[in-house]
């Protein structure tokens, strides 16, 4: 039997076998999108953590103001009583006799001071030193710091003593609470008189102290800067705080205070 071509009909095309190329591309795109999503989530988490750490740092730094106020209040309390002023000449725990600059005779640190400032003949002024850790600190750093000119510290680290945890041993501290009344930060402080010579009255060592002199005249009961009538001398005192807050956040702060002599 013979068969002829069917008129009007072409060859029949069979479906091609699928090789999975579209599926492979789809999987690659899905993996890329998933990795991008994970990266974005980690970036958001990191940003949130950094923002939180910055907030903790700022709040811990503000807590240091409480330490500054506590130290400044001690200085004001002492300077408000004439008989207590010799406490500023000597470091906490000192008990050696000295020559009274007003009378010229041998005296003891605690003679005439308030009982709260003394334990026997020992000065009781926690957190106070009558000179910095190193006397060269009272001079500005040399530039470059390789040579002293004339008395600067030879190393920049000498000016950054506060970064050494060992130098905070024995420092007094206060606890700062948050708005809910819970302990938030612990603030330590040191007060240093900016003088080269420790345990001496400024009357005998003003030339080795960071001081400022002001010409003052008296008009009635008021005092104003103007025509020279007498010269008032003030000594610089440095207050340094170390605040430790949440997540072991540590911040430092320093202020200079002028106390008239």
Tab-separated table of C-alpha atoms in Angstrom, residues 23-198:
chain	number	residue	atom	x	y	z
A	23	UNK	CA	15.577	26.921	37.435
A	24	UNK	CA	19.309	27.353	38.005
A	25	UNK	CA	19.155	31.093	37.327
A	26	UNK	CA	16.152	31.433	39.659
A	27	UNK	CA	18.011	29.637	42.454
A	28	UNK	CA	21.050	31.887	41.984
A	29	UNK	CA	18.878	35.003	42.169
A	30	UNK	CA	17.122	33.694	45.291
A	31	UNK	CA	20.452	32.958	46.993
A	32	UNK	CA	21.740	36.443	46.095
A	33	UNK	CA	18.575	38.047	47.499
A	34	UNK	CA	18.845	35.966	50.667
A	35	UNK	CA	22.489	36.976	51.180
A	36	UNK	CA	21.585	40.624	50.574
A	37	UNK	CA	18.798	40.360	53.143
A	38	UNK	CA	21.114	38.774	55.719
A	39	UNK	CA	23.718	41.482	55.052
A	40	UNK	CA	21.134	44.204	55.520
A	41	UNK	CA	19.936	42.670	58.794
A	42	UNK	CA	23.502	42.435	60.107
A	43	UNK	CA	24.134	46.022	59.041
A	44	UNK	CA	21.027	47.172	60.903
A	45	UNK	CA	22.071	45.189	63.994
A	46	UNK	CA	25.573	46.672	63.859
A	47	UNK	CA	24.219	50.196	63.429
A	48	UNK	CA	21.857	49.683	66.355
A	49	UNK	CA	24.699	48.369	68.508
A	50	UNK	CA	26.946	51.301	67.600
A	51	UNK	CA	24.149	53.777	68.342
A	52	UNK	CA	23.560	52.070	71.683
A	53	UNK	CA	27.265	52.173	72.566
A	54	UNK	CA	27.466	55.859	71.649
A	55	UNK	CA	24.429	56.537	73.844
A	56	UNK	CA	26.033	54.647	76.742
A	57	UNK	CA	29.260	56.561	76.227
A	58	UNK	CA	27.499	59.922	76.222
A	59	UNK	CA	25.469	59.087	79.323
A	60	UNK	CA	28.589	57.812	81.107
A	61	UNK	CA	30.416	61.001	80.166
A	62	UNK	CA	27.560	63.075	81.599
A	63	UNK	CA	27.711	60.959	84.769
A	64	UNK	CA	31.274	62.213	85.170
A	65	UNK	CA	29.828	65.656	85.909
A	66	UNK	CA	28.727	64.281	89.266
A	67	UNK	CA	32.345	63.440	90.085
A	68	UNK	CA	33.426	66.908	88.989
A	69	UNK	CA	30.790	68.484	91.220
A	70	UNK	CA	31.787	66.323	94.187
A	71	UNK	CA	35.455	67.292	93.844
A	72	UNK	CA	34.651	70.965	93.277
A	73	UNK	CA	32.343	70.994	96.313
A	74	UNK	CA	35.215	69.702	98.472
A	75	UNK	CA	37.471	72.484	97.245
A	76	UNK	CA	34.784	75.108	97.885
A	77	UNK	CA	34.104	73.747	101.367
A	78	UNK	CA	37.775	74.020	102.299
A	79	UNK	CA	38.365	77.452	100.783
A	80	UNK	CA	35.264	78.868	102.452
A	81	UNK	CA	36.928	78.528	105.883
A	82	UNK	CA	40.209	80.424	106.334
A	83	UNK	CA	41.559	77.933	108.879
A	84	UNK	CA	40.964	75.020	106.509
A	85	UNK	CA	42.962	76.426	103.602
A	86	UNK	CA	46.249	74.742	104.640
A	87	UNK	CA	44.592	71.452	103.679
A	88	UNK	CA	45.118	72.479	100.061
A	89	UNK	CA	48.885	72.564	100.600
A	90	UNK	CA	49.220	68.925	101.620
A	91	UNK	CA	48.198	65.535	100.304
A	92	UNK	CA	45.793	63.181	102.032
A	93	UNK	CA	47.511	61.378	104.903
A	94	UNK	CA	50.334	63.901	105.412
A	95	UNK	CA	51.256	64.637	109.017
A	96	UNK	CA	54.644	66.405	108.959
A	97	UNK	CA	55.209	69.734	110.704
A	98	UNK	CA	55.670	72.837	108.570
A	99	UNK	CA	56.541	76.493	108.865
A	100	UNK	CA	53.342	78.510	109.026
A	101	UNK	CA	53.643	81.202	106.278
A	102	UNK	CA	51.534	83.607	108.358
A	103	UNK	CA	53.320	83.257	111.702
A	104	UNK	CA	56.727	81.938	110.663
A	105	UNK	CA	56.697	79.311	113.442
A	106	UNK	CA	56.539	75.516	113.314
A	107	UNK	CA	52.996	74.207	113.151
A	108	UNK	CA	51.083	71.105	112.162
A	109	UNK	CA	48.855	70.689	109.177
A	110	UNK	CA	45.699	70.169	111.173
A	111	UNK	CA	46.152	73.009	113.640
A	112	UNK	CA	43.074	75.214	113.371
A	113	UNK	CA	41.375	73.057	110.708
A	114	UNK	CA	37.901	71.599	110.919
A	115	UNK	CA	37.728	68.204	112.593
A	116	UNK	CA	36.263	66.675	109.420
A	117	UNK	CA	39.534	67.413	107.601
A	118	UNK	CA	41.819	65.748	110.098
A	119	UNK	CA	42.416	62.472	111.862
A	120	UNK	CA	44.758	63.445	114.662
A	121	UNK	CA	47.502	65.420	112.935
A	122	UNK	CA	46.903	63.677	109.594
A	123	UNK	CA	45.142	65.547	106.819
A	124	UNK	CA	41.957	63.730	105.788
A	125	UNK	CA	41.299	64.780	102.199
A	126	UNK	CA	40.618	61.630	100.119
A	127	UNK	CA	41.288	61.981	96.407
A	128	UNK	CA	43.576	64.996	96.750
A	129	UNK	CA	47.262	65.397	95.951
A	130	UNK	CA	49.243	68.607	96.375
A	131	UNK	CA	51.169	67.887	93.168
A	132	UNK	CA	50.481	65.907	89.976
A	133	UNK	CA	51.673	62.334	89.558
A	134	UNK	CA	54.776	63.776	87.856
A	135	UNK	CA	55.825	67.376	88.390
A	136	UNK	CA	56.507	67.816	84.656
A	137	UNK	CA	52.751	67.593	84.026
A	138	UNK	CA	52.270	71.205	85.034
A	139	UNK	CA	54.169	72.300	81.919
A	140	UNK	CA	52.641	71.991	78.440
A	141	UNK	CA	53.912	69.115	76.271
A	142	UNK	CA	56.997	69.751	74.182
A	143	UNK	CA	56.508	69.670	70.405
A	144	UNK	CA	57.896	67.252	69.448
A	145	UNK	CA	57.822	65.488	72.840
A	146	UNK	CA	61.295	63.982	72.353
A	147	UNK	CA	63.072	66.755	74.282
A	148	UNK	CA	62.021	68.726	77.341
A	149	UNK	CA	62.072	72.501	76.943
A	150	UNK	CA	62.731	73.276	79.665
A	151	UNK	CA	60.763	70.986	82.031
A	152	UNK	CA	58.129	69.225	79.954
A	153	UNK	CA	57.595	65.488	80.299
A	154	UNK	CA	59.775	63.492	77.923
A	155	UNK	CA	56.988	61.099	76.979
A	156	UNK	CA	53.482	61.922	75.796
A	157	UNK	CA	52.226	59.019	77.940
A	158	UNK	CA	53.293	60.938	81.063
A	159	UNK	CA	50.539	63.430	80.311
A	160	UNK	CA	48.059	60.570	79.875
A	161	UNK	CA	48.545	58.959	83.299
A	162	UNK	CA	44.767	58.603	83.608
A	163	UNK	CA	44.775	55.870	80.929
A	164	UNK	CA	46.690	53.548	83.293
A	165	UNK	CA	44.268	51.672	85.567
A	166	UNK	CA	46.953	51.350	88.263
A	167	UNK	CA	46.941	55.132	88.748
A	168	UNK	CA	43.292	55.015	89.877
A	169	UNK	CA	43.944	52.739	92.861
A	170	UNK	CA	42.768	54.523	96.008
A	171	UNK	CA	40.720	57.166	94.191
A	172	UNK	CA	37.397	58.002	95.907
A	173	UNK	CA	34.227	57.206	93.992
A	174	UNK	CA	30.555	58.072	93.877
A	175	UNK	CA	27.625	56.100	92.451
A	176	UNK	CA	25.349	57.777	89.904
A	177	UNK	CA	21.762	56.512	89.579
A	178	UNK	CA	19.502	56.614	86.548
A	179	UNK	CA	16.036	58.204	86.454
A	180	UNK	CA	14.555	55.058	88.015
A	181	UNK	CA	16.911	55.311	90.978
A	182	UNK	CA	19.014	52.332	89.912
A	183	UNK	CA	22.844	52.458	89.947
A	184	UNK	CA	23.993	53.466	86.493
A	185	UNK	CA	27.667	54.437	86.687
A	186	UNK	CA	30.576	54.614	89.111
A	187	UNK	CA	32.666	57.776	88.932
A	188	UNK	CA	36.206	58.035	90.353
A	189	UNK	CA	38.074	61.312	90.725
A	190	UNK	CA	41.445	62.808	91.577
A	191	UNK	CA	42.226	66.416	92.470
A	192	UNK	CA	45.776	67.610	91.764
A	193	UNK	CA	47.283	70.938	92.742
A	194	UNK	CA	49.320	72.059	89.742
A	195	UNK	CA	52.579	72.638	91.599
A	196	UNK	CA	56.010	71.037	91.261
A	197	UNK	CA	56.713	70.833	94.985
A	198	UNK	CA	54.414	68.607	97.075
